[in-house]
Amino acid sequence: QKEVEQDPGPLSVPEGAIVSLNCTYSNSAFQYFMWYRQYSRKGPELLMYTYSSGNKEDGRFTAQVDKSSKYISLFIRDSQPSDSATYLCAPGDTDKLIFGTGTRLQVFP
Amino acid sequence: DTEVTQTPKHLVMGMTNKKSLKCEQHMGHRAMYWYKQKAKKPPELMFVYSYEKLSINESVPSRFSPECPNSSLLNLHLHALQPEDSALYLCASSGGTGRNSPLHFGNGTRLTVT
C-alpha cells in the first residue's frame, strides 16, 4: 500500500462548481497535513496547512482531516478558471513530507 | 512571485559539464531543501539542510553535491549527470525542520541533460 494515495484526475468542472479533492494515507502517526497548488512550469505553492483532525477554512478553500479514517480533503467553493492547476496533498512532518501524486483540476468557463 | 528565488530558470548541459543551481531566501528560514520533480510526478526529497548543516541525504548519487554557504543560500553542484537526471529541481525553505514549519518552494530550475 502506498503511503499516500491521490486520484490523479484529470478533474474537469464548470466555473462556479464546488470541487472536492481527496487523499488517503497509511501512517497513523502523521499529524500535519498540507495542500499545495502547482501551476504548470511553476513550483508548488502552499495553500492550506492543518494540524490533526478537523476543518480549516481560508476564503474559498476548506481543508478537512479525518485521522480516524486517514482521509484528507480539500474543498474549493465557487471554482474559477484560475484554480486550474495540479493539487498535491502532503501529510507528514516538514522533513518527511510525503507528497501525493497530485490531482489535475481544470475549471472551464 | 515566490520568496524563494532559484537561478537559472532553465539549464541545458552535457553529460561532461559541471554546473551549479542556486537558491536564495530572505525569510529568515533556517532549513533549506532540494527536491527533484519529474513530469507528472510529485516532488522527491533529495537533501535537507538545517542551520547550514546537512541533516538528510536521501541516498542521492554523488554526481549531485549540495552546499549551504549561509542560512540564506543553497547551491546544488552538478557533475557528470545522466539524461535521466533531466527534471525540475525545486528548492524550498522552512522555519525549521520541526513540525510547525510548512515548506515554501521556489519555481525551480528546469534541467535538461543531453
mmCIF file with all atom_site columns, C-alpha atoms in Angstrom:
data_model
loop_
_atom_site.group_PDB
_atom_site.id
_atom_site.type_symbol
_atom_site.label_atom_id
_atom_site.label_alt_id
_atom_site.label_comp_id
_atom_site.label_asym_id
_atom_site.label_entity_id
_atom_site.label_seq_id
_atom_site.pdbx_PDB_ins_code
_atom_site.Cartn_x
_atom_site.Cartn_y
_atom_site.Cartn_z
_atom_site.occupancy
_atom_site.B_iso_or_equiv
_atom_site.pdbx_formal_charge
_atom_site.auth_seq_id
_atom_site.auth_comp_id
_atom_site.auth_asym_id
_atom_site.auth_atom_id
_atom_site.pdbx_PDB_model_num
ATOM 1   C CA . GLN A 1 1   ? 0.000   0.000  0.000   1.00 0.00 ? 1   GLN A CA 1
ATOM 2   C CA . LYS A 1 2   ? 1.342   3.438  -0.924  1.00 0.00 ? 2   LYS A CA 1
ATOM 3   C CA . GLU A 1 3   ? 1.865   5.874  1.937   1.00 0.00 ? 3   GLU A CA 1
ATOM 4   C CA . VAL A 1 4   ? -0.326  8.480  0.248   1.00 0.00 ? 4   VAL A CA 1
ATOM 5   C CA . GLU A 1 5   ? -2.918  7.827  -2.439  1.00 0.00 ? 5   GLU A CA 1
ATOM 6   C CA . GLN A 1 6   ? -4.455  10.565 -4.517  1.00 0.00 ? 6   GLN A CA 1
ATOM 7   C CA . ASP A 1 7   ? -6.659  10.319 -7.584  1.00 0.00 ? 7   ASP A CA 1
ATOM 8   C CA . PRO A 1 8   ? -4.601  11.783 -10.464 1.00 0.00 ? 8   PRO A CA 1
ATOM 9   C CA . GLY A 1 9   ? -7.642  13.042 -12.365 1.00 0.00 ? 9   GLY A CA 1
ATOM 10  C CA . PRO A 1 10  ? -7.914  14.992 -14.548 1.00 0.00 ? 10  PRO A CA 1
ATOM 11  C CA . LEU A 1 11  ? -10.978 16.517 -12.963 1.00 0.00 ? 11  LEU A CA 1
ATOM 12  C CA . SER A 1 12  ? -12.869 18.886 -15.232 1.00 0.00 ? 12  SER A CA 1
ATOM 13  C CA . VAL A 1 13  ? -15.599 21.125 -13.764 1.00 0.00 ? 13  VAL A CA 1
ATOM 14  C CA . PRO A 1 14  ? -17.538 24.218 -14.850 1.00 0.00 ? 14  PRO A CA 1
ATOM 15  C CA . GLU A 1 15  ? -16.819 27.603 -13.325 1.00 0.00 ? 15  GLU A CA 1
ATOM 16  C CA . GLY A 1 16  ? -18.694 28.084 -10.048 1.00 0.00 ? 16  GLY A CA 1
ATOM 17  C CA . ALA A 1 17  ? -18.731 24.397 -9.145  1.00 0.00 ? 17  ALA A CA 1
ATOM 18  C CA . ILE A 1 18  ? -17.728 23.021 -5.759  1.00 0.00 ? 18  ILE A CA 1
ATOM 19  C CA . VAL A 1 19  ? -14.642 20.855 -6.107  1.00 0.00 ? 19  VAL A CA 1
ATOM 20  C CA . SER A 1 20  ? -13.648 18.064 -3.742  1.00 0.00 ? 20  SER A CA 1
ATOM 21  C CA . LEU A 1 21  ? -10.075 16.762 -3.823  1.00 0.00 ? 21  LEU A CA 1
ATOM 22  C CA . ASN A 1 22  ? -9.139  13.805 -1.656  1.00 0.00 ? 22  ASN A CA 1
ATOM 23  C CA . CYS A 1 23  ? -6.227  11.794 -0.354  1.00 0.00 ? 23  CYS A CA 1
ATOM 24  C CA . THR A 1 24  ? -5.844  8.745  1.831   1.00 0.00 ? 24  THR A CA 1
ATOM 25  C CA . TYR A 1 25  ? -2.726  7.930  3.797   1.00 0.00 ? 25  TYR A CA 1
ATOM 26  C CA . SER A 1 26  ? -1.483  4.919  5.710   1.00 0.00 ? 26  SER A CA 1
ATOM 27  C CA . ASN A 1 27  ? 0.731   6.267  8.513   1.00 0.00 ? 27  ASN A CA 1
ATOM 28  C CA . SER A 1 28  ? -1.408  6.971  11.581  1.00 0.00 ? 28  SER A CA 1
ATOM 29  C CA . ALA A 1 29  ? 1.469   8.969  13.117  1.00 0.00 ? 29  ALA A CA 1
ATOM 30  C CA . PHE A 1 30  ? 1.005   11.831 10.642  1.00 0.00 ? 30  PHE A CA 1
ATOM 31  C CA . GLN A 1 31  ? -0.261  14.925 12.404  1.00 0.00 ? 31  GLN A CA 1
ATOM 32  C CA . TYR A 1 32  ? 0.469   17.715 9.943   1.00 0.00 ? 32  TYR A CA 1
ATOM 33  C CA . PHE A 1 33  ? -1.300  17.964 6.620   1.00 0.00 ? 33  PHE A CA 1
ATOM 34  C CA . MET A 1 34  ? -0.599  20.354 3.789   1.00 0.00 ? 34  MET A CA 1
ATOM 35  C CA . TRP A 1 35  ? -2.139  21.094 0.432   1.00 0.00 ? 35  TRP A CA 1
ATOM 36  C CA . TYR A 1 36  ? -0.077  22.600 -2.347  1.00 0.00 ? 36  TYR A CA 1
ATOM 37  C CA . ARG A 1 37  ? -1.196  24.021 -5.669  1.00 0.00 ? 37  ARG A CA 1
ATOM 38  C CA . GLN A 1 38  ? 1.160   23.760 -8.623  1.00 0.00 ? 38  GLN A CA 1
ATOM 39  C CA . TYR A 1 39  ? 0.634   25.629 -11.853 1.00 0.00 ? 39  TYR A CA 1
ATOM 40  C CA . SER A 1 40  ? 2.301   24.373 -14.999 1.00 0.00 ? 40  SER A CA 1
ATOM 41  C CA . ARG A 1 41  ? 6.040   25.150 -15.034 1.00 0.00 ? 41  ARG A CA 1
ATOM 42  C CA . LYS A 1 42  ? 5.937   26.623 -11.511 1.00 0.00 ? 42  LYS A CA 1
ATOM 43  C CA . GLY A 1 43  ? 6.890   25.389 -8.050  1.00 0.00 ? 43  GLY A CA 1
ATOM 44  C CA . PRO A 1 44  ? 4.289   24.122 -5.555  1.00 0.00 ? 44  PRO A CA 1
ATOM 45  C CA . GLU A 1 45  ? 2.542   26.904 -3.649  1.00 0.00 ? 45  GLU A CA 1
ATOM 46  C CA . LEU A 1 46  ? 1.351   26.284 -0.084  1.00 0.00 ? 46  LEU A CA 1
ATOM 47  C CA . LEU A 1 47  ? -2.446  26.534 0.055   1.00 0.00 ? 47  LEU A CA 1
ATOM 48  C CA . MET A 1 48  ? -3.503  25.078 3.381   1.00 0.00 ? 48  MET A CA 1
ATOM 49  C CA . TYR A 1 49  ? -1.743  23.742 6.459   1.00 0.00 ? 49  TYR A CA 1
ATOM 50  C CA . THR A 1 50  ? -3.649  21.900 9.173   1.00 0.00 ? 50  THR A CA 1
ATOM 51  C CA . TYR A 1 51  ? -2.806  20.049 12.329  1.00 0.00 ? 51  TYR A CA 1
ATOM 52  C CA . SER A 1 52  ? -4.588  16.894 13.491  1.00 0.00 ? 52  SER A CA 1
ATOM 53  C CA . SER A 1 53  ? -8.265  16.319 12.758  1.00 0.00 ? 53  SER A CA 1
ATOM 54  C CA . GLY A 1 54  ? -10.810 18.962 11.941  1.00 0.00 ? 54  GLY A CA 1
ATOM 55  C CA . ASN A 1 55  ? -11.540 21.669 9.413   1.00 0.00 ? 55  ASN A CA 1
ATOM 56  C CA . LYS A 1 56  ? -9.710  24.808 8.385   1.00 0.00 ? 56  LYS A CA 1
ATOM 57  C CA . GLU A 1 57  ? -11.178 27.465 6.122   1.00 0.00 ? 57  GLU A CA 1
ATOM 58  C CA . ASP A 1 58  ? -9.394  30.146 4.122   1.00 0.00 ? 58  ASP A CA 1
ATOM 59  C CA . GLY A 1 59  ? -11.546 32.088 1.696   1.00 0.00 ? 59  GLY A CA 1
ATOM 60  C CA . ARG A 1 60  ? -12.942 29.692 -0.902  1.00 0.00 ? 60  ARG A CA 1
ATOM 61  C CA . PHE A 1 61  ? -10.786 26.833 0.359   1.00 0.00 ? 61  PHE A CA 1
ATOM 62  C CA . THR A 1 62  ? -11.580 24.387 3.176   1.00 0.00 ? 62  THR A CA 1
ATOM 63  C CA . ALA A 1 63  ? -9.217  21.646 4.312   1.00 0.00 ? 63  ALA A CA 1
ATOM 64  C CA . GLN A 1 64  ? -10.642 18.712 6.216   1.00 0.00 ? 64  GLN A CA 1
ATOM 65  C CA . VAL A 1 65  ? -8.764  15.985 8.076   1.00 0.00 ? 65  VAL A CA 1
ATOM 66  C CA . ASP A 1 66  ? -10.291 12.782 9.423   1.00 0.00 ? 66  ASP A CA 1
ATOM 67  C CA . LYS A 1 67  ? -7.499  10.965 11.242  1.00 0.00 ? 67  LYS A CA 1
ATOM 68  C CA . SER A 1 68  ? -9.749  8.072  12.232  1.00 0.00 ? 68  SER A CA 1
ATOM 69  C CA . SER A 1 69  ? -10.193 7.104  8.590   1.00 0.00 ? 69  SER A CA 1
ATOM 70  C CA . LYS A 1 70  ? -6.844  8.567  7.416   1.00 0.00 ? 70  LYS A CA 1
ATOM 71  C CA . TYR A 1 71  ? -8.646  10.714 4.877   1.00 0.00 ? 71  TYR A CA 1
ATOM 72  C CA . ILE A 1 72  ? -7.909  14.309 3.933   1.00 0.00 ? 72  ILE A CA 1
ATOM 73  C CA . SER A 1 73  ? -9.903  16.587 1.681   1.00 0.00 ? 73  SER A CA 1
ATOM 74  C CA . LEU A 1 74  ? -9.667  19.989 0.077   1.00 0.00 ? 74  LEU A CA 1
ATOM 75  C CA . PHE A 1 75  ? -12.872 21.732 -0.967  1.00 0.00 ? 75  PHE A CA 1
ATOM 76  C CA . ILE A 1 76  ? -12.915 24.652 -3.372  1.00 0.00 ? 76  ILE A CA 1
ATOM 77  C CA . ARG A 1 77  ? -16.087 26.712 -3.489  1.00 0.00 ? 77  ARG A CA 1
ATOM 78  C CA . ASP A 1 78  ? -17.109 28.855 -6.457  1.00 0.00 ? 78  ASP A CA 1
ATOM 79  C CA . SER A 1 79  ? -14.258 27.439 -8.533  1.00 0.00 ? 79  SER A CA 1
ATOM 80  C CA . GLN A 1 80  ? -12.615 29.774 -11.032 1.00 0.00 ? 80  GLN A CA 1
ATOM 81  C CA . PRO A 1 81  ? -10.632 29.109 -14.231 1.00 0.00 ? 81  PRO A CA 1
ATOM 82  C CA . SER A 1 82  ? -7.597  30.440 -12.329 1.00 0.00 ? 82  SER A CA 1
ATOM 83  C CA . ASP A 1 83  ? -7.936  27.422 -9.992  1.00 0.00 ? 83  ASP A CA 1
ATOM 84  C CA . SER A 1 84  ? -6.888  25.179 -12.890 1.00 0.00 ? 84  SER A CA 1
ATOM 85  C CA . ALA A 1 85  ? -3.716  23.530 -11.598 1.00 0.00 ? 85  ALA A CA 1
ATOM 86  C CA . THR A 1 86  ? -2.414  20.355 -10.005 1.00 0.00 ? 86  THR A CA 1
ATOM 87  C CA . TYR A 1 87  ? -3.239  19.956 -6.314  1.00 0.00 ? 87  TYR A CA 1
ATOM 88  C CA . LEU A 1 88  ? -0.848  17.946 -4.153  1.00 0.00 ? 88  LEU A CA 1
ATOM 89  C CA . CYS A 1 89  ? -1.685  16.663 -0.698  1.00 0.00 ? 89  CYS A CA 1
ATOM 90  C CA . ALA A 1 90  ? 1.272   16.268 1.650   1.00 0.00 ? 90  ALA A CA 1
ATOM 91  C CA . PRO A 1 91  ? 0.879   14.703 5.081   1.00 0.00 ? 91  PRO A CA 1
ATOM 92  C CA . GLY A 1 92  ? 3.804   14.321 7.454   1.00 0.00 ? 92  GLY A CA 1
ATOM 93  C CA . ASP A 1 93  ? 6.460   16.397 9.178   1.00 0.00 ? 93  ASP A CA 1
ATOM 94  C CA . THR A 1 94  ? 8.384   19.125 7.349   1.00 0.00 ? 94  THR A CA 1
ATOM 95  C CA . ASP A 1 95  ? 11.438  16.973 6.669   1.00 0.00 ? 95  ASP A CA 1
ATOM 96  C CA . LYS A 1 96  ? 9.346   13.880 5.985   1.00 0.00 ? 96  LYS A CA 1
ATOM 97  C CA . LEU A 1 97  ? 6.588   15.212 3.771   1.00 0.00 ? 97  LEU A CA 1
ATOM 98  C CA . ILE A 1 98  ? 5.054   12.513 1.647   1.00 0.00 ? 98  ILE A CA 1
ATOM 99  C CA . PHE A 1 99  ? 3.501   14.040 -1.441  1.00 0.00 ? 99  PHE A CA 1
ATOM 100 C CA . GLY A 1 100 ? 0.522   12.522 -3.165  1.00 0.00 ? 100 GLY A CA 1
ATOM 101 C CA . THR A 1 101 ? 0.780   12.118 -6.925  1.00 0.00 ? 101 THR A CA 1
ATOM 102 C CA . GLY A 1 102 ? -1.384  15.225 -7.413  1.00 0.00 ? 102 GLY A CA 1
ATOM 103 C CA . THR A 1 103 ? -4.838  15.752 -8.918  1.00 0.00 ? 103 THR A CA 1
ATOM 104 C CA . ARG A 1 104 ? -5.014  17.807 -12.089 1.00 0.00 ? 104 ARG A CA 1
ATOM 105 C CA . LEU A 1 105 ? -8.008  20.168 -11.972 1.00 0.00 ? 105 LEU A CA 1
ATOM 106 C CA . GLN A 1 106 ? -9.404  22.041 -14.936 1.00 0.00 ? 106 GLN A CA 1
ATOM 107 C CA . VAL A 1 107 ? -12.125 24.658 -14.427 1.00 0.00 ? 107 VAL A CA 1
ATOM 108 C CA . PHE A 1 108 ? -13.747 25.716 -17.682 1.00 0.00 ? 108 PHE A CA 1
ATOM 109 C CA . PRO A 1 109 ? -15.671 28.997 -18.155 1.00 0.00 ? 109 PRO A CA 1
ATOM 110 C CA . ASP B 2 1   ? 6.465   35.574 -7.387  1.00 0.00 ? 1   ASP B CA 1
ATOM 111 C CA . THR B 2 2   ? 7.754   33.356 -4.613  1.00 0.00 ? 2   THR B CA 1
ATOM 112 C CA . GLU B 2 3   ? 10.017  34.362 -1.740  1.00 0.00 ? 3   GLU B CA 1
ATOM 113 C CA . VAL B 2 4   ? 12.412  31.582 -2.659  1.00 0.00 ? 4   VAL B CA 1
ATOM 114 C CA . THR B 2 5   ? 14.405  32.545 -5.738  1.00 0.00 ? 5   THR B CA 1
ATOM 115 C CA . GLN B 2 6   ? 16.081  29.975 -7.948  1.00 0.00 ? 6   GLN B CA 1
ATOM 116 C CA . THR B 2 7   ? 18.541  30.546 -10.770 1.00 0.00 ? 7   THR B CA 1
ATOM 117 C CA . PRO B 2 8   ? 18.810  29.766 -13.558 1.00 0.00 ? 8   PRO B CA 1
ATOM 118 C CA . LYS B 2 9   ? 15.215  29.089 -14.619 1.00 0.00 ? 9   LYS B CA 1
ATOM 119 C CA . HIS B 2 10  ? 16.374  26.758 -17.384 1.00 0.00 ? 10  HIS B CA 1
ATOM 120 C CA . LEU B 2 11  ? 19.639  24.886 -17.867 1.00 0.00 ? 11  LEU B CA 1
ATOM 121 C CA . VAL B 2 12  ? 20.840  22.609 -20.652 1.00 0.00 ? 12  VAL B CA 1
ATOM 122 C CA . MET B 2 13  ? 24.055  20.737 -20.003 1.00 0.00 ? 13  MET B CA 1
ATOM 123 C CA . GLY B 2 14  ? 26.050  17.922 -21.498 1.00 0.00 ? 14  GLY B CA 1
ATOM 124 C CA . MET B 2 15  ? 26.996  14.823 -19.577 1.00 0.00 ? 15  MET B CA 1
ATOM 125 C CA . THR B 2 16  ? 30.573  16.025 -19.109 1.00 0.00 ? 16  THR B CA 1
ATOM 126 C CA . ASN B 2 17  ? 29.705  19.527 -17.928 1.00 0.00 ? 17  ASN B CA 1
ATOM 127 C CA . LYS B 2 18  ? 29.858  20.945 -14.421 1.00 0.00 ? 18  LYS B CA 1
ATOM 128 C CA . LYS B 2 19  ? 27.148  23.401 -13.460 1.00 0.00 ? 19  LYS B CA 1
ATOM 129 C CA . SER B 2 20  ? 25.525  24.768 -10.318 1.00 0.00 ? 20  SER B CA 1
ATOM 130 C CA . LEU B 2 21  ? 21.959  25.573 -9.349  1.00 0.00 ? 21  LEU B CA 1
ATOM 131 C CA . LYS B 2 22  ? 21.408  28.404 -6.904  1.00 0.00 ? 22  LYS B CA 1
ATOM 132 C CA . CYS B 2 23  ? 18.674  29.148 -4.388  1.00 0.00 ? 23  CYS B CA 1
ATOM 133 C CA . GLU B 2 24  ? 18.166  32.160 -2.147  1.00 0.00 ? 24  GLU B CA 1
ATOM 134 C CA . GLN B 2 25  ? 15.597  33.011 0.528   1.00 0.00 ? 25  GLN B CA 1
ATOM 135 C CA . HIS B 2 26  ? 15.266  36.070 2.728   1.00 0.00 ? 26  HIS B CA 1
ATOM 136 C CA . MET B 2 27  ? 12.523  34.889 5.057   1.00 0.00 ? 27  MET B CA 1
ATOM 137 C CA . GLY B 2 28  ? 14.917  34.110 7.884   1.00 0.00 ? 28  GLY B CA 1
ATOM 138 C CA . HIS B 2 29  ? 14.238  30.410 7.475   1.00 0.00 ? 29  HIS B CA 1
ATOM 139 C CA . ARG B 2 30  ? 16.780  28.034 8.983   1.00 0.00 ? 30  ARG B CA 1
ATOM 140 C CA . ALA B 2 31  ? 16.039  24.915 6.952   1.00 0.00 ? 31  ALA B CA 1
ATOM 141 C CA . MET B 2 32  ? 16.508  24.536 3.205   1.00 0.00 ? 32  MET B CA 1
ATOM 142 C CA . TYR B 2 33  ? 15.724  21.662 0.906   1.00 0.00 ? 33  TYR B CA 1
ATOM 143 C CA . TRP B 2 34  ? 16.390  20.318 -2.569  1.00 0.00 ? 34  TRP B CA 1
ATOM 144 C CA . TYR B 2 35  ? 13.664  18.354 -4.318  1.00 0.00 ? 35  TYR B CA 1
ATOM 145 C CA . LYS B 2 36  ? 13.597  16.711 -7.759  1.00 0.00 ? 36  LYS B CA 1
ATOM 146 C CA . GLN B 2 37  ? 10.366  16.537 -9.740  1.00 0.00 ? 37  GLN B CA 1
ATOM 147 C CA . LYS B 2 38  ? 9.874   14.535 -12.919 1.00 0.00 ? 38  LYS B CA 1
ATOM 148 C CA . ALA B 2 39  ? 6.966   15.286 -15.256 1.00 0.00 ? 39  ALA B CA 1
ATOM 149 C CA . LYS B 2 40  ? 3.540   14.374 -13.846 1.00 0.00 ? 40  LYS B CA 1
ATOM 150 C CA . LYS B 2 41  ? 5.156   13.085 -10.629 1.00 0.00 ? 41  LYS B CA 1
ATOM 151 C CA . PRO B 2 42  ? 5.276   14.534 -7.100  1.00 0.00 ? 42  PRO B CA 1
ATOM 152 C CA . PRO B 2 43  ? 8.433   16.194 -5.758  1.00 0.00 ? 43  PRO B CA 1
ATOM 153 C CA . GLU B 2 44  ? 11.020  13.793 -4.305  1.00 0.00 ? 44  GLU B CA 1
ATOM 154 C CA . LEU B 2 45  ? 13.229  14.896 -1.435  1.00 0.00 ? 45  LEU B CA 1
ATOM 155 C CA . MET B 2 46  ? 16.981  14.943 -2.138  1.00 0.00 ? 46  MET B CA 1
ATOM 156 C CA . PHE B 2 47  ? 18.680  16.905 0.653   1.00 0.00 ? 47  PHE B CA 1
ATOM 157 C CA . VAL B 2 48  ? 17.808  18.828 3.815   1.00 0.00 ? 48  VAL B CA 1
ATOM 158 C CA . TYR B 2 49  ? 19.984  21.464 5.467   1.00 0.00 ? 49  TYR B CA 1
ATOM 159 C CA . SER B 2 50  ? 19.172  22.564 8.979   1.00 0.00 ? 50  SER B CA 1
ATOM 160 C CA . TYR B 2 51  ? 21.093  25.508 10.411  1.00 0.00 ? 51  TYR B CA 1
ATOM 161 C CA . GLU B 2 52  ? 23.534  25.235 7.480   1.00 0.00 ? 52  GLU B CA 1
ATOM 162 C CA . LYS B 2 53  ? 24.352  21.603 8.241   1.00 0.00 ? 53  LYS B CA 1
ATOM 163 C CA . LEU B 2 54  ? 23.347  18.709 6.021   1.00 0.00 ? 54  LEU B CA 1
ATOM 164 C CA . SER B 2 55  ? 20.812  16.719 8.016   1.00 0.00 ? 55  SER B CA 1
ATOM 165 C CA . ILE B 2 56  ? 19.226  14.476 5.400   1.00 0.00 ? 56  ILE B CA 1
ATOM 166 C CA . ASN B 2 57  ? 20.653  12.943 2.210   1.00 0.00 ? 57  ASN B CA 1
ATOM 167 C CA . GLU B 2 58  ? 18.109  10.662 0.600   1.00 0.00 ? 58  GLU B CA 1
ATOM 168 C CA . SER B 2 59  ? 20.740  8.362  -0.942  1.00 0.00 ? 59  SER B CA 1
ATOM 169 C CA . VAL B 2 60  ? 21.319  10.778 -3.794  1.00 0.00 ? 60  VAL B CA 1
ATOM 170 C CA . PRO B 2 61  ? 24.137  9.864  -6.250  1.00 0.00 ? 61  PRO B CA 1
ATOM 171 C CA . SER B 2 62  ? 27.398  11.714 -5.686  1.00 0.00 ? 62  SER B CA 1
ATOM 172 C CA . ARG B 2 63  ? 27.106  13.490 -9.038  1.00 0.00 ? 63  ARG B CA 1
ATOM 173 C CA . PHE B 2 64  ? 24.771  15.819 -7.081  1.00 0.00 ? 64  PHE B CA 1
ATOM 174 C CA . SER B 2 65  ? 26.638  17.806 -4.425  1.00 0.00 ? 65  SER B CA 1
ATOM 175 C CA . PRO B 2 66  ? 24.779  20.254 -2.196  1.00 0.00 ? 66  PRO B CA 1
ATOM 176 C CA . GLU B 2 67  ? 26.315  23.241 -0.460  1.00 0.00 ? 67  GLU B CA 1
ATOM 177 C CA . CYS B 2 68  ? 24.879  25.708 2.037   1.00 0.00 ? 68  CYS B CA 1
ATOM 178 C CA . PRO B 2 69  ? 27.252  28.717 2.254   1.00 0.00 ? 69  PRO B CA 1
ATOM 179 C CA . ASN B 2 70  ? 24.986  30.556 4.708   1.00 0.00 ? 70  ASN B CA 1
ATOM 180 C CA . SER B 2 71  ? 21.456  30.478 6.047   1.00 0.00 ? 71  SER B CA 1
ATOM 181 C CA . SER B 2 72  ? 20.060  32.306 3.006   1.00 0.00 ? 72  SER B CA 1
ATOM 182 C CA . LEU B 2 73  ? 21.807  30.442 0.216   1.00 0.00 ? 73  LEU B CA 1
ATOM 183 C CA . LEU B 2 74  ? 21.706  26.893 -1.069  1.00 0.00 ? 74  LEU B CA 1
ATOM 184 C CA . ASN B 2 75  ? 23.584  25.517 -4.055  1.00 0.00 ? 75  ASN B CA 1
ATOM 185 C CA . LEU B 2 76  ? 23.421  22.233 -5.917  1.00 0.00 ? 76  LEU B CA 1
ATOM 186 C CA . HIS B 2 77  ? 26.578  21.366 -7.832  1.00 0.00 ? 77  HIS B CA 1
ATOM 187 C CA . LEU B 2 78  ? 26.116  19.061 -10.798 1.00 0.00 ? 78  LEU B CA 1
ATOM 188 C CA . HIS B 2 79  ? 28.778  16.937 -12.462 1.00 0.00 ? 79  HIS B CA 1
ATOM 189 C CA . ALA B 2 80  ? 28.701  14.052 -14.937 1.00 0.00 ? 80  ALA B CA 1
ATOM 190 C CA . LEU B 2 81  ? 24.922  13.892 -14.998 1.00 0.00 ? 81  LEU B CA 1
ATOM 191 C CA . GLN B 2 82  ? 22.906  11.398 -16.996 1.00 0.00 ? 82  GLN B CA 1
ATOM 192 C CA . PRO B 2 83  ? 19.979  12.134 -19.331 1.00 0.00 ? 83  PRO B CA 1
ATOM 193 C CA . GLU B 2 84  ? 17.620  10.555 -16.776 1.00 0.00 ? 84  GLU B CA 1
ATOM 194 C CA . ASP B 2 85  ? 18.586  13.359 -14.368 1.00 0.00 ? 85  ASP B CA 1
ATOM 195 C CA . SER B 2 86  ? 16.614  15.771 -16.532 1.00 0.00 ? 86  SER B CA 1
ATOM 196 C CA . ALA B 2 87  ? 13.875  17.158 -14.275 1.00 0.00 ? 87  ALA B CA 1
ATOM 197 C CA . LEU B 2 88  ? 12.600  20.215 -12.433 1.00 0.00 ? 88  LEU B CA 1
ATOM 198 C CA . TYR B 2 89  ? 14.836  20.889 -9.429  1.00 0.00 ? 89  TYR B CA 1
ATOM 199 C CA . LEU B 2 90  ? 12.993  22.652 -6.642  1.00 0.00 ? 90  LEU B CA 1
ATOM 200 C CA . CYS B 2 91  ? 14.428  24.489 -3.681  1.00 0.00 ? 91  CYS B CA 1
ATOM 201 C CA . ALA B 2 92  ? 12.333  25.017 -0.568  1.00 0.00 ? 92  ALA B CA 1
ATOM 202 C CA . SER B 2 93  ? 12.769  26.589 2.828   1.00 0.00 ? 93  SER B CA 1
ATOM 203 C CA . SER B 2 94  ? 11.012  26.415 6.173   1.00 0.00 ? 94  SER B CA 1
ATOM 204 C CA . GLY B 2 95  ? 11.323  27.974 9.582   1.00 0.00 ? 95  GLY B CA 1
ATOM 205 C CA . GLY B 2 96  ? 12.923  24.783 10.810  1.00 0.00 ? 96  GLY B CA 1
ATOM 206 C CA . THR B 2 97  ? 12.685  21.043 10.460  1.00 0.00 ? 97  THR B CA 1
ATOM 207 C CA . GLY B 2 98  ? 10.163  20.970 13.273  1.00 0.00 ? 98  GLY B CA 1
ATOM 208 C CA . ARG B 2 99  ? 6.573   20.080 12.634  1.00 0.00 ? 99  ARG B CA 1
ATOM 209 C CA . ASN B 2 100 ? 5.156   23.583 12.750  1.00 0.00 ? 100 ASN B CA 1
ATOM 210 C CA . SER B 2 101 ? 7.038   24.846 9.708   1.00 0.00 ? 101 SER B CA 1
ATOM 211 C CA . PRO B 2 102 ? 5.475   24.369 6.283   1.00 0.00 ? 102 PRO B CA 1
ATOM 212 C CA . LEU B 2 103 ? 7.672   24.332 3.211   1.00 0.00 ? 103 LEU B CA 1
ATOM 213 C CA . HIS B 2 104 ? 7.819   27.260 0.819   1.00 0.00 ? 104 HIS B CA 1
ATOM 214 C CA . PHE B 2 105 ? 9.038   26.385 -2.674  1.00 0.00 ? 105 PHE B CA 1
ATOM 215 C CA . GLY B 2 106 ? 10.770  28.313 -5.409  1.00 0.00 ? 106 GLY B CA 1
ATOM 216 C CA . ASN B 2 107 ? 9.716   27.963 -9.038  1.00 0.00 ? 107 ASN B CA 1
ATOM 217 C CA . GLY B 2 108 ? 12.525  25.589 -9.810  1.00 0.00 ? 108 GLY B CA 1
ATOM 218 C CA . THR B 2 109 ? 15.252  25.123 -12.378 1.00 0.00 ? 109 THR B CA 1
ATOM 219 C CA . ARG B 2 110 ? 14.252  23.053 -15.376 1.00 0.00 ? 110 ARG B CA 1
ATOM 220 C CA . LEU B 2 111 ? 17.302  20.958 -16.179 1.00 0.00 ? 111 LEU B CA 1
ATOM 221 C CA . THR B 2 112 ? 17.886  19.114 -19.438 1.00 0.00 ? 112 THR B CA 1
ATOM 222 C CA . VAL B 2 113 ? 20.886  16.790 -19.722 1.00 0.00 ? 113 VAL B CA 1
ATOM 223 C CA . THR B 2 114 ? 21.918  15.985 -23.290 1.00 0.00 ? 114 THR B CA 1
#
